[in-house]
mmCIF file of C-alpha atoms and ligand atoms in Angstrom:
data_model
loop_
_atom_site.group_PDB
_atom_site.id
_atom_site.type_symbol
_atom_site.label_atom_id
_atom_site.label_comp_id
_atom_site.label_asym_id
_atom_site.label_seq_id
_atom_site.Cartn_x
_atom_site.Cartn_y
_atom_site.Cartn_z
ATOM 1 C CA UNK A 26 0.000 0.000 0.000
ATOM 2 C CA UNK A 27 0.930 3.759 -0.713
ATOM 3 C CA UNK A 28 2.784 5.293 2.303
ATOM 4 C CA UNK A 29 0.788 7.620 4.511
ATOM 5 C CA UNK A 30 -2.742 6.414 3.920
ATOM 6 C CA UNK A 31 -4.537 9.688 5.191
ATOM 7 C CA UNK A 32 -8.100 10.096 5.749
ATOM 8 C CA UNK A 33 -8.392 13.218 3.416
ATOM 9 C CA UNK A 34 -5.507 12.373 0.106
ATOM 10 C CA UNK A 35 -4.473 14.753 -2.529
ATOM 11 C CA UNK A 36 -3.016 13.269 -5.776
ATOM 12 C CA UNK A 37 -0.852 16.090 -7.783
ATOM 13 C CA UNK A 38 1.715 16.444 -10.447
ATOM 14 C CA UNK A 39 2.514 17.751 -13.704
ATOM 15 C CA UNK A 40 0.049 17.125 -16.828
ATOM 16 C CA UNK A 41 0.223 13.803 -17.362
ATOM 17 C CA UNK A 42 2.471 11.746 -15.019
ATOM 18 C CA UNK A 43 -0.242 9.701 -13.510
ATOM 19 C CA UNK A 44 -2.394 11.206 -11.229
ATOM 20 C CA UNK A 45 -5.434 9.872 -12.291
ATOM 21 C CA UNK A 46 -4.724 6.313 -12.857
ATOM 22 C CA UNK A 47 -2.842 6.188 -9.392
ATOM 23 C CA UNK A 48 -5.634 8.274 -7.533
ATOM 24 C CA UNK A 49 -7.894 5.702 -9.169
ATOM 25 C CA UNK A 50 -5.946 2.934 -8.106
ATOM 26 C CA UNK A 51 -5.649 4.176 -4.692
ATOM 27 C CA UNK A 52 -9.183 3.914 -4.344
ATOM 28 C CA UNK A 53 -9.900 0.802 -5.540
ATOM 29 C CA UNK A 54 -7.021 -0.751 -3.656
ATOM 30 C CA UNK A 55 -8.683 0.965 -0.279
ATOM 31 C CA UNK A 56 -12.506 -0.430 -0.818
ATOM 32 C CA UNK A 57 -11.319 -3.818 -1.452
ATOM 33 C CA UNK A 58 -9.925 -3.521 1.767
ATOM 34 C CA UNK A 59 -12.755 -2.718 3.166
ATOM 35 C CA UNK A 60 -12.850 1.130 3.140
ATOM 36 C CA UNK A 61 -15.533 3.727 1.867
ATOM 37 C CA UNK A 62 -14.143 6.022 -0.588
ATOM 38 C CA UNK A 63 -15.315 9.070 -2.196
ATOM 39 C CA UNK A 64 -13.265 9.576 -5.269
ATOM 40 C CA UNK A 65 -13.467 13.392 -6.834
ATOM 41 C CA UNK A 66 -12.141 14.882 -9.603
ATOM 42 C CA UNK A 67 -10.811 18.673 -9.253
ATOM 43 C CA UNK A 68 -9.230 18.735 -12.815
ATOM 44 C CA UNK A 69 -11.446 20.378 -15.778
ATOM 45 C CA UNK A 70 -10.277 17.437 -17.970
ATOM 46 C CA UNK A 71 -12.257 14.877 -16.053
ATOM 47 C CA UNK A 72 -11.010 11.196 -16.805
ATOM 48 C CA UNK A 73 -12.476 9.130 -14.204
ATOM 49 C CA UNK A 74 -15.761 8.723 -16.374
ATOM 50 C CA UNK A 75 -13.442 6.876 -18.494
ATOM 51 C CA UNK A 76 -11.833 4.457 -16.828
ATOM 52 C CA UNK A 77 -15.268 3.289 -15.619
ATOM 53 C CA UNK A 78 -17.694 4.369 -19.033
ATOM 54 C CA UNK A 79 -19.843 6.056 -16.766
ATOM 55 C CA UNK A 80 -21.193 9.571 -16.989
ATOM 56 C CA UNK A 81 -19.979 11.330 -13.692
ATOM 57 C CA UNK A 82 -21.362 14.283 -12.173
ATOM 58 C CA UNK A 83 -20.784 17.095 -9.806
ATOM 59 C CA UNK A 84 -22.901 14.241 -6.908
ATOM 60 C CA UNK A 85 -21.396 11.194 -5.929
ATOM 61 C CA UNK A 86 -22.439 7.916 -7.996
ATOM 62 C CA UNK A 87 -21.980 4.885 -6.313
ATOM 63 C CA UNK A 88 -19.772 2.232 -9.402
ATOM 64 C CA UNK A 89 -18.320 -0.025 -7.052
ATOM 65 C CA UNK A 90 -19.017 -1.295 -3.936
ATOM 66 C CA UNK A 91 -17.379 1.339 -1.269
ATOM 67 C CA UNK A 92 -16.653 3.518 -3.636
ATOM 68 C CA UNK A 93 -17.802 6.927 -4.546
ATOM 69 C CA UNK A 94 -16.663 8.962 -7.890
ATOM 70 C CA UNK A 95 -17.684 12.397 -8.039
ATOM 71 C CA UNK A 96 -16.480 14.899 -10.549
ATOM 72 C CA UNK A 97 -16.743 18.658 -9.556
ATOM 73 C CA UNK A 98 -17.867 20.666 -12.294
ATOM 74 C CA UNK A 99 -15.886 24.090 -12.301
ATOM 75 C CA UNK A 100 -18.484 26.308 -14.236
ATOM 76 C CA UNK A 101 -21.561 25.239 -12.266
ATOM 77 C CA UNK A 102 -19.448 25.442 -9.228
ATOM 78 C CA UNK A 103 -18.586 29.252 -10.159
ATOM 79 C CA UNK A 104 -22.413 29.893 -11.182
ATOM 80 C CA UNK A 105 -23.354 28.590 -7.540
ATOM 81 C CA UNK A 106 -21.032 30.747 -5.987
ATOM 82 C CA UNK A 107 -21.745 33.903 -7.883
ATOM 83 C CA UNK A 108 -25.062 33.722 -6.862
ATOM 84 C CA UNK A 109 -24.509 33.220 -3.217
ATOM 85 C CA UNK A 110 -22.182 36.387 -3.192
ATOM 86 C CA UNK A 111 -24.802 38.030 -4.981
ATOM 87 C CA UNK A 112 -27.105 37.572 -2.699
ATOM 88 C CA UNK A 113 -25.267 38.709 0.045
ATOM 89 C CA UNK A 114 -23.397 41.624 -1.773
ATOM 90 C CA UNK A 115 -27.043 42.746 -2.669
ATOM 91 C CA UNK A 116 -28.482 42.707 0.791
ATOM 92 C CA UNK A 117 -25.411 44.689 1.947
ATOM 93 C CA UNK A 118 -25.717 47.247 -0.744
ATOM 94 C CA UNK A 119 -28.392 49.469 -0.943
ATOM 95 C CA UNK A 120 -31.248 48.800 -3.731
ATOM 96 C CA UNK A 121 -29.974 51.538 -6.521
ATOM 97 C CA UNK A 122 -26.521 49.833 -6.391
ATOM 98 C CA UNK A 123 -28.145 46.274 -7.108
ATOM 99 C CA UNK A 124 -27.860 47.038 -11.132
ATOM 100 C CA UNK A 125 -23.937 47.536 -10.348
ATOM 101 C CA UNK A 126 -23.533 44.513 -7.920
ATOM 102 C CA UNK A 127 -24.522 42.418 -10.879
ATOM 103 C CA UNK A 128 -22.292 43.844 -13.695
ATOM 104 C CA UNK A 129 -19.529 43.898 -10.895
ATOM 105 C CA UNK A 130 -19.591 40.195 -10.588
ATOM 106 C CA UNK A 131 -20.690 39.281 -14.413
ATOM 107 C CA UNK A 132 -17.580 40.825 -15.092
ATOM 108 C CA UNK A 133 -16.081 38.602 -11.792
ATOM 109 C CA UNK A 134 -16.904 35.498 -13.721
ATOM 110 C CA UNK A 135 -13.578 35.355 -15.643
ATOM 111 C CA UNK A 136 -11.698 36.991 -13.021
ATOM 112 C CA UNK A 137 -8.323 35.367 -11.958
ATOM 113 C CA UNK A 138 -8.717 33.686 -8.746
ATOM 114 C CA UNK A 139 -12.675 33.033 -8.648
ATOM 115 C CA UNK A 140 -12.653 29.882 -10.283
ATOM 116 C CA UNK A 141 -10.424 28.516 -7.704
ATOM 117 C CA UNK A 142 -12.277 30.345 -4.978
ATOM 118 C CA UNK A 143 -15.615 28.243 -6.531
ATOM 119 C CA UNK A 144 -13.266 25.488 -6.626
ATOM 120 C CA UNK A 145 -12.235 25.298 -3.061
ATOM 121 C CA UNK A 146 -15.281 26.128 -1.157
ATOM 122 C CA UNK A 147 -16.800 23.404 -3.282
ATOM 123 C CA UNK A 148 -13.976 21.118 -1.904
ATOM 124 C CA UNK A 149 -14.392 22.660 1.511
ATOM 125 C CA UNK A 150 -17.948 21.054 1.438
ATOM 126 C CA UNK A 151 -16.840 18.060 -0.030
ATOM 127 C CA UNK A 152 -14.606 17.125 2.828
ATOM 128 C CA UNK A 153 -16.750 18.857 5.592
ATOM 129 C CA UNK A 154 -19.614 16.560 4.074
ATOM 130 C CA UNK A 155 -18.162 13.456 5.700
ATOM 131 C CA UNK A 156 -14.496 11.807 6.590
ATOM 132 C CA UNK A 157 -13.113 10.634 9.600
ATOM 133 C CA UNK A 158 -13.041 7.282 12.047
ATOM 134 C CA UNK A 159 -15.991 7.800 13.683
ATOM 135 C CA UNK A 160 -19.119 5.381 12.488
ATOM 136 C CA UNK A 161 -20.871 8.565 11.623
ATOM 137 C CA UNK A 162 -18.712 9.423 8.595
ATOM 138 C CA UNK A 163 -19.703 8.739 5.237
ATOM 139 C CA UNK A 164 -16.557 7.386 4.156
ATOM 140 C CA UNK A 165 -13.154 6.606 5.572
ATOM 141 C CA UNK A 166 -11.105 8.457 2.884
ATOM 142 C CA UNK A 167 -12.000 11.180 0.394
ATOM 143 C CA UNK A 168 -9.210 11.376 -2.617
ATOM 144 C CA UNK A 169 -8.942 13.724 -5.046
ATOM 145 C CA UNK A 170 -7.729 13.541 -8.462
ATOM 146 C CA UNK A 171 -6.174 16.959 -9.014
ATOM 147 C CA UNK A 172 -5.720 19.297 -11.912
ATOM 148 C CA UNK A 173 -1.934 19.585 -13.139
ATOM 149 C CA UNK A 174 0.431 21.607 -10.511
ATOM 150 C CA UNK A 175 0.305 24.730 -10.541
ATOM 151 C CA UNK A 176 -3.736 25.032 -9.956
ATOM 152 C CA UNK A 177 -3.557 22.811 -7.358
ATOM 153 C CA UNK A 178 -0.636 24.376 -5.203
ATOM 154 C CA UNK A 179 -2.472 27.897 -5.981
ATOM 155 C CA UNK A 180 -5.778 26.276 -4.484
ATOM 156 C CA UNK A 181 -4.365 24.808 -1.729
ATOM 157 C CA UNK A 182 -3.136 28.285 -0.496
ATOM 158 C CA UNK A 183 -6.157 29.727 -0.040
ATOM 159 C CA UNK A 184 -8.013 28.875 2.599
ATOM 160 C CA UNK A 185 -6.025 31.209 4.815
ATOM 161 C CA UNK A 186 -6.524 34.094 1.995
ATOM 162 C CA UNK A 187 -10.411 33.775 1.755
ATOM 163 C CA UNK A 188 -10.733 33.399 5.335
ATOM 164 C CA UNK A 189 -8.665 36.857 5.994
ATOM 165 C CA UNK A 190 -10.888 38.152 3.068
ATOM 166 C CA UNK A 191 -13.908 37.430 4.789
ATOM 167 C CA UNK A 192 -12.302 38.461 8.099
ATOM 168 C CA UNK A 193 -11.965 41.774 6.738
ATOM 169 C CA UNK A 194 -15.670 41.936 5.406
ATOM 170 C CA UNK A 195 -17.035 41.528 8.858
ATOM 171 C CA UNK A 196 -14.827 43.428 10.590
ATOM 172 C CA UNK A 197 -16.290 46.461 8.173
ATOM 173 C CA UNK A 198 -19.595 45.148 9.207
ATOM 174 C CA UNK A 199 -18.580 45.883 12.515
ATOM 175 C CA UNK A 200 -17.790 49.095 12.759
ATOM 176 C CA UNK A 201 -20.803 49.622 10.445
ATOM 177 C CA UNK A 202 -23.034 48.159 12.876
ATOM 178 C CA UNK A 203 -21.856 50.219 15.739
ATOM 179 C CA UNK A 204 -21.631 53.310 13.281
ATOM 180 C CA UNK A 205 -25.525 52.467 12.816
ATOM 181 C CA UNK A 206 -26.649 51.881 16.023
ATOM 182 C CA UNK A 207 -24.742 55.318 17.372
ATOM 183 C CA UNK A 208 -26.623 56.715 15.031
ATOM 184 C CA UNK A 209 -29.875 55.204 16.120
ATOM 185 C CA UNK A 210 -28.913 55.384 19.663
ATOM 186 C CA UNK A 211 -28.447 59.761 19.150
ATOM 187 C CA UNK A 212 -31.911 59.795 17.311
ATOM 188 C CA UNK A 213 -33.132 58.187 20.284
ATOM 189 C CA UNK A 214 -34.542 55.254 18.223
ATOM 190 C CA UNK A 215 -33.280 52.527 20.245
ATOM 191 C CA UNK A 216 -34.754 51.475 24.054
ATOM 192 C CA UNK A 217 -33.054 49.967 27.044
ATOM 193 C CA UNK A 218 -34.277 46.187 25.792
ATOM 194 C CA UNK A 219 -31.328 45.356 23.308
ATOM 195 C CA UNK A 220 -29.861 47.017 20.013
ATOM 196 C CA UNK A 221 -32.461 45.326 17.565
ATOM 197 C CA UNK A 222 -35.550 47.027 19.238
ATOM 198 C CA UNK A 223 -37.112 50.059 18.032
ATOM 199 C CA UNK A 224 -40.176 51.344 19.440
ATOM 200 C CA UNK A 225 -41.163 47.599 20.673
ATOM 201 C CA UNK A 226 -40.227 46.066 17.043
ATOM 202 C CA UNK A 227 -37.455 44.015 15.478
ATOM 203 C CA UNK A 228 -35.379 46.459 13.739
ATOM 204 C CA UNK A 229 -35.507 45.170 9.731
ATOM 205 C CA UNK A 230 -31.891 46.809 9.707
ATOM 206 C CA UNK A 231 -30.145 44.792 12.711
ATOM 207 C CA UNK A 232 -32.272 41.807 11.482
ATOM 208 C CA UNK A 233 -30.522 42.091 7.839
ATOM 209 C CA UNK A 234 -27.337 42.892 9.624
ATOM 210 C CA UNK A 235 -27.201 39.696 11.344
ATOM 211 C CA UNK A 236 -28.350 38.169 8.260
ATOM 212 C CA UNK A 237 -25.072 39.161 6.433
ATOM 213 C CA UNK A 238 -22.760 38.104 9.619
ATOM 214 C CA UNK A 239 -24.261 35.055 9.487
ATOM 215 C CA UNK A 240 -23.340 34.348 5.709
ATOM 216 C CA UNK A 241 -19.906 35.925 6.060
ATOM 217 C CA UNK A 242 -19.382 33.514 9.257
ATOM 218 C CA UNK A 243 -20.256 30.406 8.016
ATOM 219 C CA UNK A 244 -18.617 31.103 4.889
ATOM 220 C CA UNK A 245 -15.468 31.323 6.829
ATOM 221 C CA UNK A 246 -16.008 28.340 9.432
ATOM 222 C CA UNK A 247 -15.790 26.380 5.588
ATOM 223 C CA UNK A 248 -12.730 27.690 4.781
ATOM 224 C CA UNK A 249 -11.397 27.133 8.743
ATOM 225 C CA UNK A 250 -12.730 23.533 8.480
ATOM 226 C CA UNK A 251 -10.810 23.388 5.576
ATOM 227 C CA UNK A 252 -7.851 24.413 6.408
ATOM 228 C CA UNK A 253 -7.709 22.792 9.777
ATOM 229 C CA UNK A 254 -8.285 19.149 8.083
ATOM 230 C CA UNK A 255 -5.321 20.217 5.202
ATOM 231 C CA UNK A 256 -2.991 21.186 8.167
ATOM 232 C CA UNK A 257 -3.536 18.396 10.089
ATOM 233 C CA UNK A 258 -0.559 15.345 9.055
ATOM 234 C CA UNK A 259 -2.887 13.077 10.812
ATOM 235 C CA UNK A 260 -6.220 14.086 8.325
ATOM 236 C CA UNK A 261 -4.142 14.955 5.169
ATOM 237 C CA UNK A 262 -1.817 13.842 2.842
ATOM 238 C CA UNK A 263 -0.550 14.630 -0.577
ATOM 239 C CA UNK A 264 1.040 12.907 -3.119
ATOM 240 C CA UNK A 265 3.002 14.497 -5.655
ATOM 241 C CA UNK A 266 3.335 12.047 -8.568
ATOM 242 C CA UNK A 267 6.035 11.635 -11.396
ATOM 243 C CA UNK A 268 7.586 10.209 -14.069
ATOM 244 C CA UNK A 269 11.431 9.545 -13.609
ATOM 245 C CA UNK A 270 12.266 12.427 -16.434
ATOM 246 C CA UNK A 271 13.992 15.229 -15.815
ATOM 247 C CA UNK A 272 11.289 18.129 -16.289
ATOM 248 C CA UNK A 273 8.731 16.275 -13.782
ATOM 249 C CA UNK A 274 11.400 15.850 -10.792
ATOM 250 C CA UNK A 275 11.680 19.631 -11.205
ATOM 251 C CA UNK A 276 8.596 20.351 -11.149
ATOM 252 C CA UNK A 277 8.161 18.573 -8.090
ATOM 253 C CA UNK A 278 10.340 19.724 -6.343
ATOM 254 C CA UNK A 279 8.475 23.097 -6.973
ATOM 255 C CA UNK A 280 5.232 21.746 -5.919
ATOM 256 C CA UNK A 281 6.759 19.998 -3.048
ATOM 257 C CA UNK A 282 7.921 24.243 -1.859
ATOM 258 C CA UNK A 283 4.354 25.372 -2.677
ATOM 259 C CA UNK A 284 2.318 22.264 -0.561
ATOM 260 C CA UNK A 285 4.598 22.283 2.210
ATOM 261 C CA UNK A 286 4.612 25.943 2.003
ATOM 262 C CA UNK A 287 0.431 25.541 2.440
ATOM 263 C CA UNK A 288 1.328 23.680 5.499
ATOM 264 C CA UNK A 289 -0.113 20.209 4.111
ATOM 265 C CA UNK A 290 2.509 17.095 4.730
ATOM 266 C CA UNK A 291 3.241 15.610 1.351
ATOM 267 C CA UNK A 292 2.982 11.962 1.886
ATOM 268 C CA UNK A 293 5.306 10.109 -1.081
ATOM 269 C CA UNK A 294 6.746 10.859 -3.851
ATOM 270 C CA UNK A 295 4.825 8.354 -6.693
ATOM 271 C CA UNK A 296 7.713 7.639 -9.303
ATOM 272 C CA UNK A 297 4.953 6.207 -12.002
ATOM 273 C CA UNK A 298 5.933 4.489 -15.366
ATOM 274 C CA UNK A 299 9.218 3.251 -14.104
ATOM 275 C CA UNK A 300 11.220 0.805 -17.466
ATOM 276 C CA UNK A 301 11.814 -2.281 -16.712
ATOM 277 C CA UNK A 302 15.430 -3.843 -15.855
ATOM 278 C CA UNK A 303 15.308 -6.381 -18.632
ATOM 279 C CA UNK A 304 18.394 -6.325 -20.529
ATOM 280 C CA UNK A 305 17.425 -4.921 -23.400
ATOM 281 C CA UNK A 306 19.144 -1.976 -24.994
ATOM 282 C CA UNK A 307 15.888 -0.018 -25.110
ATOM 283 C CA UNK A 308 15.011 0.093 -21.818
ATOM 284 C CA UNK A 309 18.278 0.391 -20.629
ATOM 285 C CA UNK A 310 18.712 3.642 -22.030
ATOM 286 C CA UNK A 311 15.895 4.529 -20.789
ATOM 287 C CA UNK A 312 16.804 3.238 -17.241
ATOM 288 C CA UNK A 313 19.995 5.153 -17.454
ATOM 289 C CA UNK A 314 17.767 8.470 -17.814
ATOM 290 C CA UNK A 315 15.566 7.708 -15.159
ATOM 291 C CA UNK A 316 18.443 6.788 -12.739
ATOM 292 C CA UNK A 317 19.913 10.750 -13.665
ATOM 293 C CA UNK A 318 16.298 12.107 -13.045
ATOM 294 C CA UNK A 319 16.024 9.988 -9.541
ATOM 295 C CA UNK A 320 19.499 11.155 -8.491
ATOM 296 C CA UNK A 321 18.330 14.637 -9.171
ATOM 297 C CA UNK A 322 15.392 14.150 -7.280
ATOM 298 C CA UNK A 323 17.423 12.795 -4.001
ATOM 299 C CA UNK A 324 19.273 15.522 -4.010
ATOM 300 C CA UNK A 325 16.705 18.020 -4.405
ATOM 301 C CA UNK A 326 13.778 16.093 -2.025
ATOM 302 C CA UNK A 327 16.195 13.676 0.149
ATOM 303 C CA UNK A 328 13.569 13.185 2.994
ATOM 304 C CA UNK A 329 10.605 12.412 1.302
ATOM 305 C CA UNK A 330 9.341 8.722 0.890
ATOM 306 C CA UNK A 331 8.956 7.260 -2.343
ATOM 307 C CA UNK A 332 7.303 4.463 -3.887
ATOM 308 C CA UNK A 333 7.768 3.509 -7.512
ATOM 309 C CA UNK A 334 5.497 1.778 -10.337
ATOM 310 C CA UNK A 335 6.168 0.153 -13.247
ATOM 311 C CA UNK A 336 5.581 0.811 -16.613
ATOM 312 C CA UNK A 337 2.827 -1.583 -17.520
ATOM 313 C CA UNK A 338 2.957 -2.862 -21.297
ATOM 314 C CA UNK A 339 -0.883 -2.710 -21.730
ATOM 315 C CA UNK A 340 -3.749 -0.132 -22.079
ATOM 316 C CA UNK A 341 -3.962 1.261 -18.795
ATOM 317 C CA UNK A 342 -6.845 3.604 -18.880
ATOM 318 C CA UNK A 343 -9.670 0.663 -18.258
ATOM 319 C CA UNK A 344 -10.885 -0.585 -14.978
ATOM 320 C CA UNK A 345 -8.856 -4.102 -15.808
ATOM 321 C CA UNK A 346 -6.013 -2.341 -15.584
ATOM 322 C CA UNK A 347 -6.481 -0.252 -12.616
ATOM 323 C CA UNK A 348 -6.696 -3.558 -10.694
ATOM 324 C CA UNK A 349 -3.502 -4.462 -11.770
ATOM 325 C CA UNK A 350 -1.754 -1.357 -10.256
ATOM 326 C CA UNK A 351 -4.121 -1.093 -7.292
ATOM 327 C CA UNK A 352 -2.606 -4.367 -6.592
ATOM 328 C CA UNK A 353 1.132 -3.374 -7.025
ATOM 329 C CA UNK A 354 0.275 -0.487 -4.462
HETATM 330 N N1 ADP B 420 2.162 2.707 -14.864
HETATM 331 C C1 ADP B 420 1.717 2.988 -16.086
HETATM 332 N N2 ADP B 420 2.057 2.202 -17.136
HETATM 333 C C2 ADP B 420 1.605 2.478 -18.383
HETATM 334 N N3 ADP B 420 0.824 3.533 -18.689
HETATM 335 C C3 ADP B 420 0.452 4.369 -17.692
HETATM 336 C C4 ADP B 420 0.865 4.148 -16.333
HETATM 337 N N4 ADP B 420 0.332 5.112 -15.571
HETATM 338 C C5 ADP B 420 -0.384 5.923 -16.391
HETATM 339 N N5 ADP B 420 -0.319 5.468 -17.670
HETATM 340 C C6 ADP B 420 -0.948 6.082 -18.852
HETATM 341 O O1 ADP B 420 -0.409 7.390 -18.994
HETATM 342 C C7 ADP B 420 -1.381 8.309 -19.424
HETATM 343 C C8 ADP B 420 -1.499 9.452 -18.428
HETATM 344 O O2 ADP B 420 -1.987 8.955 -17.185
HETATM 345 P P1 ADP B 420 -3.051 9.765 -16.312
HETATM 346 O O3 ADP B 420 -3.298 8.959 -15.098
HETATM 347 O O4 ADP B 420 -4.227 10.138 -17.142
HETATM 348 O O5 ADP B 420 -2.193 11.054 -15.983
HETATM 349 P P2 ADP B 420 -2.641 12.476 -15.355
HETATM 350 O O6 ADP B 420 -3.910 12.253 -14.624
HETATM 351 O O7 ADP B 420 -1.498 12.838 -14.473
HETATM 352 O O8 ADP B 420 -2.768 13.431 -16.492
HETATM 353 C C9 ADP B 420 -2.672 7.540 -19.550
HETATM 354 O O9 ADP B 420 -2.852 7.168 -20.880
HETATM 355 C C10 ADP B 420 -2.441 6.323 -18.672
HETATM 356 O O10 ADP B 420 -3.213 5.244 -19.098
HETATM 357 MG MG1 MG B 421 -5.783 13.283 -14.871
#
């Protein structure tokens, strides 16, 4: 089995290397050993459907017994969220600047950064939905399939960013609040009973006040949840995975800086598609590179664990095949 089998499992790398087939394998590897698994897929160029021929959706379907797939579906992700911050950017702004709130984030779609914000707090909810030992989890691991480095190590970081994002927002709520309720309090609007009484009613402007901390608070709880599980070397692990070339082990060793960086543990190092040792003048060539490349990679990532798969001869992208490596794991 894979070293540091985490509850929550990140698989990353560069464009191509693997991810997908080992994340795959992963999970099949940990249901027929008796585990639940929710498999998800953060990268736009979904594959999982594939390997099974089954349509996949932004839900979990249930293909195997134990196990999960889900694929996460960036653009209605980004629609959801829009909406959500336009509804609370509307009830915060007064009515003539609704017209403006929605241009402002039409012209947010595209923005850099909000897909990945979409992207996150849809993985905040995926994880937050249900891992852990206790009998009341929905599965024992969630493991995602990841989009090629750099999104991923970008993504990772932000927890901490939209949380002190939305820290700010309600700290200008605050003073707000108290700005209002001076003012009330000077008009002689407000009695003895508590803030959000005026002349024996529910004030409609605390009420819509609390409203808006309420949003802005449990928007950042997701992100703390979040980041507490990523944080956490007991809950989290990720695995960066490459091929024994020279331009992957770089790479790595980048995404290795950002992760670790993040504060997330990276688990192994997957060396996938390693050539076989069998005397032919092929693949010993090819040996001879990958032994430069892993030498490289020693020096540059000498205390991380690593775990190395072969290069199978046959089409790999089935659910055949998948057994085979889940078995080699
Ligand atoms: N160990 C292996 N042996 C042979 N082919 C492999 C192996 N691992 C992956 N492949 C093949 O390499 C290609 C890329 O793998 P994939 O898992 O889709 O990478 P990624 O998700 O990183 O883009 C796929 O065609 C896959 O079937
Ligand atoms: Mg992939």
């Amino acid at each position: 089995m894979l070293l540091a089998i985490a509850p929550v499992m990140f698989f990353g790398g560069k464009g191509g290397v693997g991810k997908t087939t080992v994340s795959a394998a992963t999970a099949v590897r940990l249901t027929h050993d008796g585990a639940r698994v929710l498999l998800v897929s953060t990268d736009p160029a979904h594959n999982l459907g594939h390997i099974w021929s089954a349509k996949l959706s932004d839900t979990p379907t249930q293909l195997e017994p134990g196990l999960d797939v889900m694929e996460l579906d960036p653009a209605a992700t980004t629609d959801r969220h829009l909406r959500q911050v336009g509804q609370t950017m509307r009830a915060m702004m007064p009515e003539r600047m609704h017209r403006e709130v929605d241009k402002h984030l039409e012209l947010s779609r595209n923005s850099p950064g909000m897909h990945e914000a979409a992207m996150l707090e849809r993985i905040a909810e995926v994880v937050d939905a249900g891992v852990g030992a206790e009998s009341s989890a929905t599965y024992d691991h969630i493991i995602f399939d990841t989009a090629p480095s750099g999104h991923t190590s970008r993504l990772l970081a932000m927890p901490e960013l939209m949380s002190a994002y939305t820290d700010g927002l309600l700290e200008r709520r605050a003073a707000s609040d108290k700005f209002s309720r001076a003012a009330r309090g000077l008009g002689g609007g407000s009695r003895g009973g508590g803030a959000n009484i005026v002349d024996g009613r529910e004030d409609p402007v605390e009420r819509r006040n609390q409203q808006i901390r309420s949003v802005l608070y449990k928007r950042r709880r997701k992100f703390e949840v979040l980041r507490s599980v990523l944080t956490d070397p007991a809950a989290c692990a990720f695995h960066i995975v490459l091929t024994a070339e020279r331009l992957p082990v770089m790479e790595s060793a980048e995404l290795y800086r950002d992760i670790t960086g993040s504060g997330i543990r990276v688990g192994s190092l997957v060396i996938n598609r390693r050539s076989p040792d069998d005397g032919g003048e092929f693949t010993a060539a090819r040996r001879k590179v990958e032994q430069e490349a892993l030498s490289l990679l020693d020096a540059l990532l000498p205390a991380v664990p690593t775990r190395e798969l072969p290069w199978l001869p046959g089409e790999i992208g089935t659910r055949a095949a998948l057994g085979e490596i889940a078995a080699l794991l």
